[in-house]
Short mmCIF file of C-alpha atoms and ligand atoms in Angstrom, two decimals:
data_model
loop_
_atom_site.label_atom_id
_atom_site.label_comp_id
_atom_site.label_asym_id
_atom_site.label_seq_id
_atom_site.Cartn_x
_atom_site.Cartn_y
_atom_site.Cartn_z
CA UNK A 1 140.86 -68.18 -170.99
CA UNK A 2 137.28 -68.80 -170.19
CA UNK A 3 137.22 -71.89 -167.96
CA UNK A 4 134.56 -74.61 -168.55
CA UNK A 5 134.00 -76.61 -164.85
CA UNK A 6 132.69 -80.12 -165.70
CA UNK A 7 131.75 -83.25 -163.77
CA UNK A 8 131.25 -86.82 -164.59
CA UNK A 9 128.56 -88.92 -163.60
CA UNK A 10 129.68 -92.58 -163.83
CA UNK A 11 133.35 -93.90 -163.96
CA UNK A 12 132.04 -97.12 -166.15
CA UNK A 13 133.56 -97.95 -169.97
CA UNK A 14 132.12 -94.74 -171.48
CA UNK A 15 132.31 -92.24 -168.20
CA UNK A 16 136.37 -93.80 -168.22
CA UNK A 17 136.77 -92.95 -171.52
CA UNK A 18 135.19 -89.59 -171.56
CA UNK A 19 137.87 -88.94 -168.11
CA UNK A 20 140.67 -90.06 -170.40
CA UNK A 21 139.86 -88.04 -173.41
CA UNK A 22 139.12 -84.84 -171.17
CA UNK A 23 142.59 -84.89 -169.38
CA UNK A 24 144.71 -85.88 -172.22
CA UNK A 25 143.32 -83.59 -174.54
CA UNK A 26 143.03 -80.50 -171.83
CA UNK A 27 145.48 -78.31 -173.60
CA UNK A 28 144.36 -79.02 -177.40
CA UNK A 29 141.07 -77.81 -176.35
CA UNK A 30 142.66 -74.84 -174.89
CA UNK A 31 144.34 -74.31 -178.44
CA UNK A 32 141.55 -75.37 -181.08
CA UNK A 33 138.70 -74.00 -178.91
CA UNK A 34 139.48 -71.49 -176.34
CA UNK A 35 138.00 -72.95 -173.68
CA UNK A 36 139.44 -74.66 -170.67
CA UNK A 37 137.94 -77.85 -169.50
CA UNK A 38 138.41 -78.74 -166.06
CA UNK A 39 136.96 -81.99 -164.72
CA UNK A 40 135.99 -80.21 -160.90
CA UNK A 41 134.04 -83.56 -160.22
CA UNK A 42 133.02 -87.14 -159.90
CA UNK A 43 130.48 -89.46 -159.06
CA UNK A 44 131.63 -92.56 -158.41
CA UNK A 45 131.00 -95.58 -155.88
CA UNK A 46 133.83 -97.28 -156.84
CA UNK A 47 136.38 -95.20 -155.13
CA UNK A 48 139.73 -97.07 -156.21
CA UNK A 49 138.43 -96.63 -159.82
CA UNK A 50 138.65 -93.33 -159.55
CA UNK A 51 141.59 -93.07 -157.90
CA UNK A 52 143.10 -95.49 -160.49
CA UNK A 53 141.88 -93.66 -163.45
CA UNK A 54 144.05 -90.73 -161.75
CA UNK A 55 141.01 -88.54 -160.19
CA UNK A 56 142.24 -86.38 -157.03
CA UNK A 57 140.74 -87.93 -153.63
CA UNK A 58 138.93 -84.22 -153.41
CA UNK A 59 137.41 -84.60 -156.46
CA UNK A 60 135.69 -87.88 -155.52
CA UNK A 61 131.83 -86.12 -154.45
CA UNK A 62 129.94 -88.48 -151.77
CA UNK A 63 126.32 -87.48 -153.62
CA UNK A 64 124.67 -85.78 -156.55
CA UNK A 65 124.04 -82.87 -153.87
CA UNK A 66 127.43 -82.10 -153.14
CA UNK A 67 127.98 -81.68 -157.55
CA UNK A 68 124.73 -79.79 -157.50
CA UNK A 69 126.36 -77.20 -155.46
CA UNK A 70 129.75 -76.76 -156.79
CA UNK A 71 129.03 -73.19 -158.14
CA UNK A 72 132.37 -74.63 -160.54
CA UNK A 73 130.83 -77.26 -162.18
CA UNK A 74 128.95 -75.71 -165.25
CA UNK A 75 128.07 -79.18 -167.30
CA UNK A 76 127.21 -82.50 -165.84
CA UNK A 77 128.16 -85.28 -167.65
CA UNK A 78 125.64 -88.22 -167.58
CA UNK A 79 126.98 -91.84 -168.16
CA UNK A 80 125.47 -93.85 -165.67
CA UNK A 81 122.79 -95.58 -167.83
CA UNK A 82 119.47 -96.99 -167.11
CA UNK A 83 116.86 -94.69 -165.78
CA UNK A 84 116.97 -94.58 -161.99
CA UNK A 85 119.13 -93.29 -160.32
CA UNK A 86 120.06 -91.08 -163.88
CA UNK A 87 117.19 -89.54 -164.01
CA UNK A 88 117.10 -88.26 -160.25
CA UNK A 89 120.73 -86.98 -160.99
CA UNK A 90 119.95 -85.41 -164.33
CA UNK A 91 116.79 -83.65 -163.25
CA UNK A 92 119.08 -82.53 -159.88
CA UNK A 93 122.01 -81.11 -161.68
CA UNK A 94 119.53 -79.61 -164.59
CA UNK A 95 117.30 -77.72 -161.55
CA UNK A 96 120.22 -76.38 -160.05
CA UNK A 97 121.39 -74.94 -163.07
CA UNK A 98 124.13 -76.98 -164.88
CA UNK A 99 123.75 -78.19 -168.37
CA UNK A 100 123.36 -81.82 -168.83
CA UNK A 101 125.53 -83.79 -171.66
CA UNK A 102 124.29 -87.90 -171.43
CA UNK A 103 124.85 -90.83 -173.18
CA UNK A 104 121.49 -92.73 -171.75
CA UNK A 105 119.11 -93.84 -174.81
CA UNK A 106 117.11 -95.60 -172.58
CA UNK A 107 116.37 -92.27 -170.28
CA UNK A 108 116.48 -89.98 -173.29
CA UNK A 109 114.15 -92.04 -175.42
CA UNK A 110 111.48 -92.42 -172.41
CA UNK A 111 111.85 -89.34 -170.01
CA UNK A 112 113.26 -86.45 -173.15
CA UNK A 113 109.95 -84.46 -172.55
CA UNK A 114 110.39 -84.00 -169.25
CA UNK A 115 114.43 -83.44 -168.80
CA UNK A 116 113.82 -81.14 -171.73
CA UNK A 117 111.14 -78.94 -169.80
CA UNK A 118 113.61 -79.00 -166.97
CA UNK A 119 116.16 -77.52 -168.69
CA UNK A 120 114.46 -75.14 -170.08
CA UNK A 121 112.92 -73.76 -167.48
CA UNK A 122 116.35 -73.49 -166.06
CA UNK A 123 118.18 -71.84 -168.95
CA UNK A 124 120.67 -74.89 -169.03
CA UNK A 125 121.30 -76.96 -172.34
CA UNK A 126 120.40 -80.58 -172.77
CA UNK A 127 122.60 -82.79 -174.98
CA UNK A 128 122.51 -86.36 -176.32
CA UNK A 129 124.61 -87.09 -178.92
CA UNK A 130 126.01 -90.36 -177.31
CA UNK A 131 122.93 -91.72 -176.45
CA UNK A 132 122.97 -93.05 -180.11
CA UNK A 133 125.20 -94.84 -182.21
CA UNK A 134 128.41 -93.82 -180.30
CA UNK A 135 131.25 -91.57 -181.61
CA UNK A 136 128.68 -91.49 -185.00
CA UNK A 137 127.63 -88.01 -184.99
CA UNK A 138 124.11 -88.84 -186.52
CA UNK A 139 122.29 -86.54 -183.89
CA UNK A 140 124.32 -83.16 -184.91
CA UNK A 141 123.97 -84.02 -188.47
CA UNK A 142 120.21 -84.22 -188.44
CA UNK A 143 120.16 -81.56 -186.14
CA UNK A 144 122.93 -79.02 -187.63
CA UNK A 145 123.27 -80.07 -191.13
CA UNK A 146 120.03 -82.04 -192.67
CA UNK A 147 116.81 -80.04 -190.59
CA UNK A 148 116.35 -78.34 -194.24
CA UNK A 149 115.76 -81.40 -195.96
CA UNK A 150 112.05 -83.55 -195.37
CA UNK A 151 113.96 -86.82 -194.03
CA UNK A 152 112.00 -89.30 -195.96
CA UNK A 153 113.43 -92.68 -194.40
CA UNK A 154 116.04 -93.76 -192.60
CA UNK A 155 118.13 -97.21 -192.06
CA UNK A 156 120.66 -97.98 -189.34
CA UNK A 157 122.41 -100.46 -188.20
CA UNK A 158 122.38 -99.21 -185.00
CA UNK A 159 123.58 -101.97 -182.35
CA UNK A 160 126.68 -103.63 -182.42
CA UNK A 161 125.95 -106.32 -180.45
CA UNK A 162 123.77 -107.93 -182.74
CA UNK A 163 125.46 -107.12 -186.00
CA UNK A 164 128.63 -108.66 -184.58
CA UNK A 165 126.55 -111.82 -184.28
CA UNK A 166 124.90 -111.92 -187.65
CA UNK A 167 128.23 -111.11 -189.36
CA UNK A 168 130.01 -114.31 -187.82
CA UNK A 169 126.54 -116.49 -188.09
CA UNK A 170 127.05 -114.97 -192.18
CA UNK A 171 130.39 -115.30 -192.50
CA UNK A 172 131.35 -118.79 -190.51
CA UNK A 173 127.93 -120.30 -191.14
CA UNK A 174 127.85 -120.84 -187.15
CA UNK A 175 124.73 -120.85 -185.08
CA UNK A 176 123.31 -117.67 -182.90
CA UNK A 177 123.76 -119.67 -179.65
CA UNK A 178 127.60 -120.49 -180.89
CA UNK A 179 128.32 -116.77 -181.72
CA UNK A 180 126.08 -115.41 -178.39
CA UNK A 181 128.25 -117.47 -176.06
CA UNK A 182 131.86 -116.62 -178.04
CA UNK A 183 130.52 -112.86 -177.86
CA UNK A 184 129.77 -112.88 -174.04
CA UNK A 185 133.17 -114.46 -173.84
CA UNK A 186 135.11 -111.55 -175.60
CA UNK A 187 132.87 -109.03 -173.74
CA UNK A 188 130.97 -107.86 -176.81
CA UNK A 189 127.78 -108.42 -175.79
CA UNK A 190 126.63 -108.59 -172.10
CA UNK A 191 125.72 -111.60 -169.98
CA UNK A 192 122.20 -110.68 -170.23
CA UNK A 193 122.10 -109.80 -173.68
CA UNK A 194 118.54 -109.26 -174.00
CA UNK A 195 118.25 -105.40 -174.46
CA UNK A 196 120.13 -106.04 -177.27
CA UNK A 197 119.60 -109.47 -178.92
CA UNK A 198 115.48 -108.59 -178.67
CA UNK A 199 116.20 -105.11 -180.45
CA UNK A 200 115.49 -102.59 -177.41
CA UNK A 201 117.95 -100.95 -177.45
CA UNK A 202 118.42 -100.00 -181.71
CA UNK A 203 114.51 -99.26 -181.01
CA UNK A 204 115.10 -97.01 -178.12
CA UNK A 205 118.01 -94.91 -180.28
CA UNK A 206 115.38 -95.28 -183.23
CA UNK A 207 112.91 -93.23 -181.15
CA UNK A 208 115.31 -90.48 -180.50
CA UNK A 209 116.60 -90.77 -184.33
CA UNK A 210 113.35 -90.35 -185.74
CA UNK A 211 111.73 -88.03 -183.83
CA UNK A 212 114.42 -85.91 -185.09
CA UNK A 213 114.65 -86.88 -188.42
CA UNK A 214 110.14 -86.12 -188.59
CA UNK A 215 110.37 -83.30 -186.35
CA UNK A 216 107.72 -84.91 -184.18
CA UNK A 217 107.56 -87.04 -180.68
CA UNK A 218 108.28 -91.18 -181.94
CA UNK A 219 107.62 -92.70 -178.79
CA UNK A 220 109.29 -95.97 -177.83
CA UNK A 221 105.76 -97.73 -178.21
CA UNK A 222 105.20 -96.99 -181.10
CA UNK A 223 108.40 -98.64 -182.89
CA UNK A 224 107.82 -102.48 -184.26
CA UNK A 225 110.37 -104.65 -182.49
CA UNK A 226 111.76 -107.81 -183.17
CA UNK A 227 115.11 -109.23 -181.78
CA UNK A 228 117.48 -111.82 -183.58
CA UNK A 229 117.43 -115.09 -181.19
CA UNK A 230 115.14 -116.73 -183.76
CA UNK A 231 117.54 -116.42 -186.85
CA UNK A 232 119.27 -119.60 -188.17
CA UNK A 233 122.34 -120.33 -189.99
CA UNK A 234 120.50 -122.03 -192.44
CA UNK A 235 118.27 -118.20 -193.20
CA UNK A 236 121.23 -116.47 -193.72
CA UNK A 237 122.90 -119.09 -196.27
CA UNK A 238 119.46 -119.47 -198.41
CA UNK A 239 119.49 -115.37 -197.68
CA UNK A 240 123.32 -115.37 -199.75
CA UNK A 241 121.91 -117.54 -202.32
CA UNK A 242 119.25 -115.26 -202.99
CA UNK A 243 121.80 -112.20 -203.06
CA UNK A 244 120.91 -110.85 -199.85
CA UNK A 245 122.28 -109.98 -196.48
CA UNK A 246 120.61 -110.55 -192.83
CA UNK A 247 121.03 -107.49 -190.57
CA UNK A 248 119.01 -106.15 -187.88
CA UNK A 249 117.73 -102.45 -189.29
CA UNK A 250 115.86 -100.04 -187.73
CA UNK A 251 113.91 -98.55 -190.17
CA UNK A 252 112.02 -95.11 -189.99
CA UNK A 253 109.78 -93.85 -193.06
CA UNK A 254 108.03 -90.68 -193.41
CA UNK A 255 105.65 -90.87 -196.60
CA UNK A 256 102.46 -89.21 -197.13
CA UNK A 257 100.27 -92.11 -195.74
CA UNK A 258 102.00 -91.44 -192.38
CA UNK A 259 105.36 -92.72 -190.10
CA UNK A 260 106.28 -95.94 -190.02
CA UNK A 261 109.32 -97.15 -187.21
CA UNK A 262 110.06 -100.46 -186.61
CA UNK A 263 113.29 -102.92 -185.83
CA UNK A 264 113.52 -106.13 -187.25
CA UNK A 265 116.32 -108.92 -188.86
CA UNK A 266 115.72 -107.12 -192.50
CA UNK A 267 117.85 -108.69 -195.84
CA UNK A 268 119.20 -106.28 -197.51
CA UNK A 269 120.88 -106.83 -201.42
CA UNK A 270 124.34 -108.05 -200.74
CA UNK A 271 124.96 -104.68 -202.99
CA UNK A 272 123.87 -102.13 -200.42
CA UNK A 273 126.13 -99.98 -198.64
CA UNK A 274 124.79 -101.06 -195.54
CA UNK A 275 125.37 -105.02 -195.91
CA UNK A 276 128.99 -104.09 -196.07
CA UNK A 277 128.86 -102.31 -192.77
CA UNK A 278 130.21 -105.49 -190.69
CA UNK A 279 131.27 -107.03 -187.11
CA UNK A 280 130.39 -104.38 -184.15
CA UNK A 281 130.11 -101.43 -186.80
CA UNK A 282 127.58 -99.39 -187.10
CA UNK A 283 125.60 -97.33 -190.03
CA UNK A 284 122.77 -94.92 -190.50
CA UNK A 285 121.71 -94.33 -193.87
CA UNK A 286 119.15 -91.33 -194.30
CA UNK A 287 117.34 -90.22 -197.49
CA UNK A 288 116.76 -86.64 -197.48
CA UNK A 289 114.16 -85.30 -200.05
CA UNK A 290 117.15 -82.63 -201.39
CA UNK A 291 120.31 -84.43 -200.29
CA UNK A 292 119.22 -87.62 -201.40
CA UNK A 293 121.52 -90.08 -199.65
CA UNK A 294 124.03 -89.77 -196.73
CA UNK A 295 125.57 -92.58 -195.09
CA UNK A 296 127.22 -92.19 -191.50
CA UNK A 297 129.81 -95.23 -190.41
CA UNK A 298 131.39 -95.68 -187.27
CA UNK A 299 131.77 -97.24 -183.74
CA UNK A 300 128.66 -97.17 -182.23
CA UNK A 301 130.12 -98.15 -178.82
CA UNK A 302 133.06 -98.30 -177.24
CA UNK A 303 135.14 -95.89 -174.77
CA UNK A 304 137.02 -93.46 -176.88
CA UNK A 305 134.09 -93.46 -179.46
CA UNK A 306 131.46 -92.77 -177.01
CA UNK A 307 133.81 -90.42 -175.11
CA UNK A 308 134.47 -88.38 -178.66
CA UNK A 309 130.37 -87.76 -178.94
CA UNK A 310 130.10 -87.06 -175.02
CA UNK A 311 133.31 -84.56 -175.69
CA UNK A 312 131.86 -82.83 -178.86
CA UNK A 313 128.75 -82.36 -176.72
CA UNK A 314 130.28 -80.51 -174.12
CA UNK A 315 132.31 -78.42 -176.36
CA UNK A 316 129.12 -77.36 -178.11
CA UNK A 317 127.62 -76.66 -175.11
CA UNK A 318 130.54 -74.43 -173.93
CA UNK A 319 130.41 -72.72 -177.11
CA UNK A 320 126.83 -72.32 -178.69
CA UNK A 321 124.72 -70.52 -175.41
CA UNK A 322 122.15 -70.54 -177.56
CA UNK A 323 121.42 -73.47 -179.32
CA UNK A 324 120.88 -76.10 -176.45
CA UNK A 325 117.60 -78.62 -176.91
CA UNK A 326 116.39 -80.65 -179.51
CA UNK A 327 114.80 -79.68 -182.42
CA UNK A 328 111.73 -81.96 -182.70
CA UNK A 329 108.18 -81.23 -180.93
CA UNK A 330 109.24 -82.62 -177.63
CA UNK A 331 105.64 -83.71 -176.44
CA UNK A 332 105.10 -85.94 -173.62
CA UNK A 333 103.63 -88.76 -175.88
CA UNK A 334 103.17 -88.69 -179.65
CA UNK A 335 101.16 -85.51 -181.01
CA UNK A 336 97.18 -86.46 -181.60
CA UNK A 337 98.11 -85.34 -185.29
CA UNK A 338 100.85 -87.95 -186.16
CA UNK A 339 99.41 -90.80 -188.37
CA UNK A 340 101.43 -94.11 -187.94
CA UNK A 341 101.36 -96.79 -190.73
CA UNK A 342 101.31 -100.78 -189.11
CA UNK A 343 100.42 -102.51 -192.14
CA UNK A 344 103.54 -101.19 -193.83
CA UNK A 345 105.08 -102.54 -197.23
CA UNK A 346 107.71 -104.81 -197.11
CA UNK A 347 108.90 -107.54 -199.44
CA UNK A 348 108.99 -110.99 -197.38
CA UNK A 349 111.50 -114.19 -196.98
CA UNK A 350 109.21 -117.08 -196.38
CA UNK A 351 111.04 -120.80 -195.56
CA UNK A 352 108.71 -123.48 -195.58
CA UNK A 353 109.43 -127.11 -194.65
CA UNK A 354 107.10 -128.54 -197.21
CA UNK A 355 106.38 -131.97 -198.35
CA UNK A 356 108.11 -133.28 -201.36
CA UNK A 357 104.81 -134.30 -203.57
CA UNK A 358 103.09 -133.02 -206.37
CA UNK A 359 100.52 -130.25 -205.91
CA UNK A 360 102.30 -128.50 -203.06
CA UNK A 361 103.69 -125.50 -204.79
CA UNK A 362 100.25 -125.01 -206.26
CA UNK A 363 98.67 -124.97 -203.15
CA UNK A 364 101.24 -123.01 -201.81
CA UNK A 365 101.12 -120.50 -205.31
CA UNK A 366 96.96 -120.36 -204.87
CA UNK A 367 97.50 -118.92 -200.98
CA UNK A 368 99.96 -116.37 -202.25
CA UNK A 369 97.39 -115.34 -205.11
CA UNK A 370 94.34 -115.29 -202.53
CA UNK A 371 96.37 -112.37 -200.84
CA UNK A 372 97.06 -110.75 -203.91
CA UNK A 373 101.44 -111.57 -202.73
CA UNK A 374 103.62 -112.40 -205.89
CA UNK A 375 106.87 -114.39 -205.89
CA UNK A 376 110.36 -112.50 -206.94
CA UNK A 377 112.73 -115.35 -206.72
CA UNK A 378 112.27 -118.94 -204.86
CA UNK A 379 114.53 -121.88 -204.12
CA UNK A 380 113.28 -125.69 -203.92
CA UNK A 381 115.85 -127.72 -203.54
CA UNK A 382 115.82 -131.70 -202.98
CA UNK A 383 118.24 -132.69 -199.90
CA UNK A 384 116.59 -136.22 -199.72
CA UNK A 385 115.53 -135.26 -196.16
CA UNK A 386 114.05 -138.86 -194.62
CA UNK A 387 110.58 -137.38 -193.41
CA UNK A 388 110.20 -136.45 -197.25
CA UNK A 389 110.40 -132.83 -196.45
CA UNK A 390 112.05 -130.00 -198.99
CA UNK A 391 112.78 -126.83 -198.20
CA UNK A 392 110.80 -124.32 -199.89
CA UNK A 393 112.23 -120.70 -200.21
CA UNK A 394 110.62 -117.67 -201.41
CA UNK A 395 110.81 -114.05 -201.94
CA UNK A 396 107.98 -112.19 -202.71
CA UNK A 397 107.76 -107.98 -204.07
CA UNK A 398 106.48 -105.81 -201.80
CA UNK A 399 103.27 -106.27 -200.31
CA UNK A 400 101.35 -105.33 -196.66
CA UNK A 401 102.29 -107.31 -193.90
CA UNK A 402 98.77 -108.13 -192.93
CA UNK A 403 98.52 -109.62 -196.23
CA UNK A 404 101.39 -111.83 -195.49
CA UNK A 405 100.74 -112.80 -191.76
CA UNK A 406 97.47 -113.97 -193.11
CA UNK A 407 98.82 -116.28 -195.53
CA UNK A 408 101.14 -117.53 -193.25
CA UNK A 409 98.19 -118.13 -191.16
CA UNK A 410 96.54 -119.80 -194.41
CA UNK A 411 99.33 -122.27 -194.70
CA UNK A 412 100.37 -122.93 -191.74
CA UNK A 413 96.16 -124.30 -191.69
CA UNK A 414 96.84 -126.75 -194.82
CA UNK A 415 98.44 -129.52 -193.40
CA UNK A 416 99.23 -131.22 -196.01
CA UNK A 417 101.09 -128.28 -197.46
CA UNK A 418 104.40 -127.38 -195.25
CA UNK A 419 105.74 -125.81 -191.60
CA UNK A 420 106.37 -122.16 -192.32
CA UNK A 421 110.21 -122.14 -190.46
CA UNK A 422 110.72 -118.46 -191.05
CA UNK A 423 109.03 -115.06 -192.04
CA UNK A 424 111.67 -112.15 -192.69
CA UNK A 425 110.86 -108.82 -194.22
CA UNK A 426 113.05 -108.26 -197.09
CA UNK A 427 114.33 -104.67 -198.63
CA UNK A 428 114.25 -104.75 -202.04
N1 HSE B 1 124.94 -102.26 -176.52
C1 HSE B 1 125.03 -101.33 -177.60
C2 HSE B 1 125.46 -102.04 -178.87
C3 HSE B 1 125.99 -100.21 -177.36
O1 HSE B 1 125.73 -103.24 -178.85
O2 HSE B 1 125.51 -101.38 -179.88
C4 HSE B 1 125.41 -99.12 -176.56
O3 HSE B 1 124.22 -98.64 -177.09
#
């Protein structure tokens, strides 16, 4: 049987799991695929974790070198994260001639150009399936399965972190600092939580997603981001009232205007398969222009879920010599001839803290009308607040976000009209 000489990169959660998965399942590989996966390798600093994970002392390499040269090891398994010292290692293992299978958005989404030209100039393959949305296999589909359909948009809830927040700020009514701390506490999110909480990393797996899905470079400047530490409990109740749910989507669109690829706290109707996607789940919902809609749900972290995309990787790898990059036109930044849309279409969740006297809502109706911005649904409700201030709710259809920043702007100039508490784009 042909033997398959692997080595992993990274004894954390994910390179743990992937060691786990790889032993136990040893022999069903041998049976479902032919192959015979032997884990010749690690790289690990930690030595008793290795040791404890059940790794042979000799297997334990002192550098990158020492894998490098181990004519045995025919796939290097990345799952280190962050970009240095990955992308040293990945660049090493890829020059001397061993595929690379990672998990790393953040050194896929930034450095993809050039580990791809690597590996191609080396003959090795280059796989990423775990660098987004974990044991979801979103990156094979639009690879393997959707590349004959134009992907026309595509919505994900693609970090669990932050949707395990906003489903316990939705569902207990409790604040973000509340839920932050009670995550850090269960190890959901990390103790510096901002790669996730300010939306880096969905946007860093939405630059990888949608390059694929638009067959053209999406670099990580160019997405819109916007993180989740300024929602309230009070949005996502007046969001419920209005029928909709708070999540934080990363949203790609190709129309005809141009791409537009952003991450922001979006409501969504309560009705949509994705506001039922809940606690550290994760979804990706793609429109294709023949498949219409597909919907992928999973773990999007996690050991054995990451493992199971790091896994299918290196079967594929051991099995498809051919097929071995990434489909999209891998340039270094984004091709001259891409068109990108800012002033995209949204609808928009406005909260005002206005005061409670006649004339307001006019003034507040006349701003909406100088930017051409109608009203779908509102809520003014009297709580007898002491300083005489009413909340003031609205929804508006879709209309450009310049025209809404500016009337934001505009009222936020009238003082005798209202605070504007929050601005939320809305799909509707
Ligand atoms: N921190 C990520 C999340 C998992 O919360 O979804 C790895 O990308």
């Amino acid at each position: 049987m042909r033997k398959v000489g692997v080595a992993i990169l990274g004894l954390g959660v994910v390179g743990g799991g992937t060691y786990k998965m790889l032993t136990e399942h040893r022999e069903f590989y041998q049976k479902t695929q032919g192959i015979d996966i032997v884990i010749e390798n690690v790289l690990e600093r930690n030595k008793e974790k290795a040791l404890a994970l059940g790794v042979q002392e000799n297997k334990i390499a002192a550098n990158i070198a020492e894998i490098c040269s181990n004519p045995d090891v025919d796939i290097v398994i990345e799952v280190m994260g962050g970009v240095e010292p990955a992308k040293t290692f990945v660049l090493s293992a890829l020059n001397a001639g061993k595929s690379v299978v990672t998990s790393n958005k953040e050194l896929f989404c930034k450095y993809s150009y050039e580990l791809e030209k690597a590996a191609k100039k080396n003959n090795c393959g280059l796989f990423f399936e775990a660098s987004c949305v974990g044991g979801v296999p979103v990156i094979r589909a639009l690879l393997d399965n959707l590349q004959g359909n134009k992907v026309l948009s595509m919505m994900g809830i693609i970090n669990g972190t932050t949707n395990y927040i906003l489903t316990k700020m939705t569902d207990e009514g409790a604040s973000y600092e509340e839920v932050l701390k009670e995550a850090q506490r269960l190890g959901y999110a990390e103790a510096n939580p901002t790669a996730d909480v300010e939306g880096y990393d969905a946007a860093y797996k939405l630059s990888i997603l949608s390059s694929l899905a638009f067959h053209t470079k999406i670099p990580f400047s160019r997405i819109y981001r916007e993180g989740i530490t300024n929602i309230t409990a009070e949005d996502i109740q007046y969001g419920k009232q209005l029928g909709y749910t708070l999540k934080l989507l990363a949203i790609g669109k190709n129309t005809d205007d141009g791409i537009e690829v952003r991450v922001h706290p979006t409501y969504i109707k309560s009705g949509h398969p994705l506001a039922s996607v809940k606690d550290s789940y994760n979804a990706v919902y793609i429109t294709g222009d023949c498949v219409e809609d597909v919907m992928l749900y999973g773990r999007g972290a996690g050991a054995m879920p990451t493992a199971s995309a790091i896994v299918g990787d290196v079967i594929y790898c051991a099995t498809h010599p051919t097929f071995r990059y990434s489909t999209f036109k891998n340039t270094e930044d984004a091709d001259p001839s891409t068109k990108f849309i800012d002033n995209f279409k949204s609808a928009y969740y406005l909260r005002l803290n206005a005061h409670d006297k006649a004339g307001v809502l006019a003034k507040v109706s006349s701003i909406f009308s100088r930017h051409n911005i109608s009203v779908a649904q509102m809520i003014q409700e009297d709580d007898g607040a002491a300083d005489g201030r009413v909340p003031l709710v609205f929804i508006t259809h879709q209309t450009k976000e310049k025209s809404i920043l500016k009337a934001v702007e505009d009222i936020k100039e009238t003082n005798e009209i209202a605070d504007v508490i929050s601005v939320i784009r809305v799909v509707s």
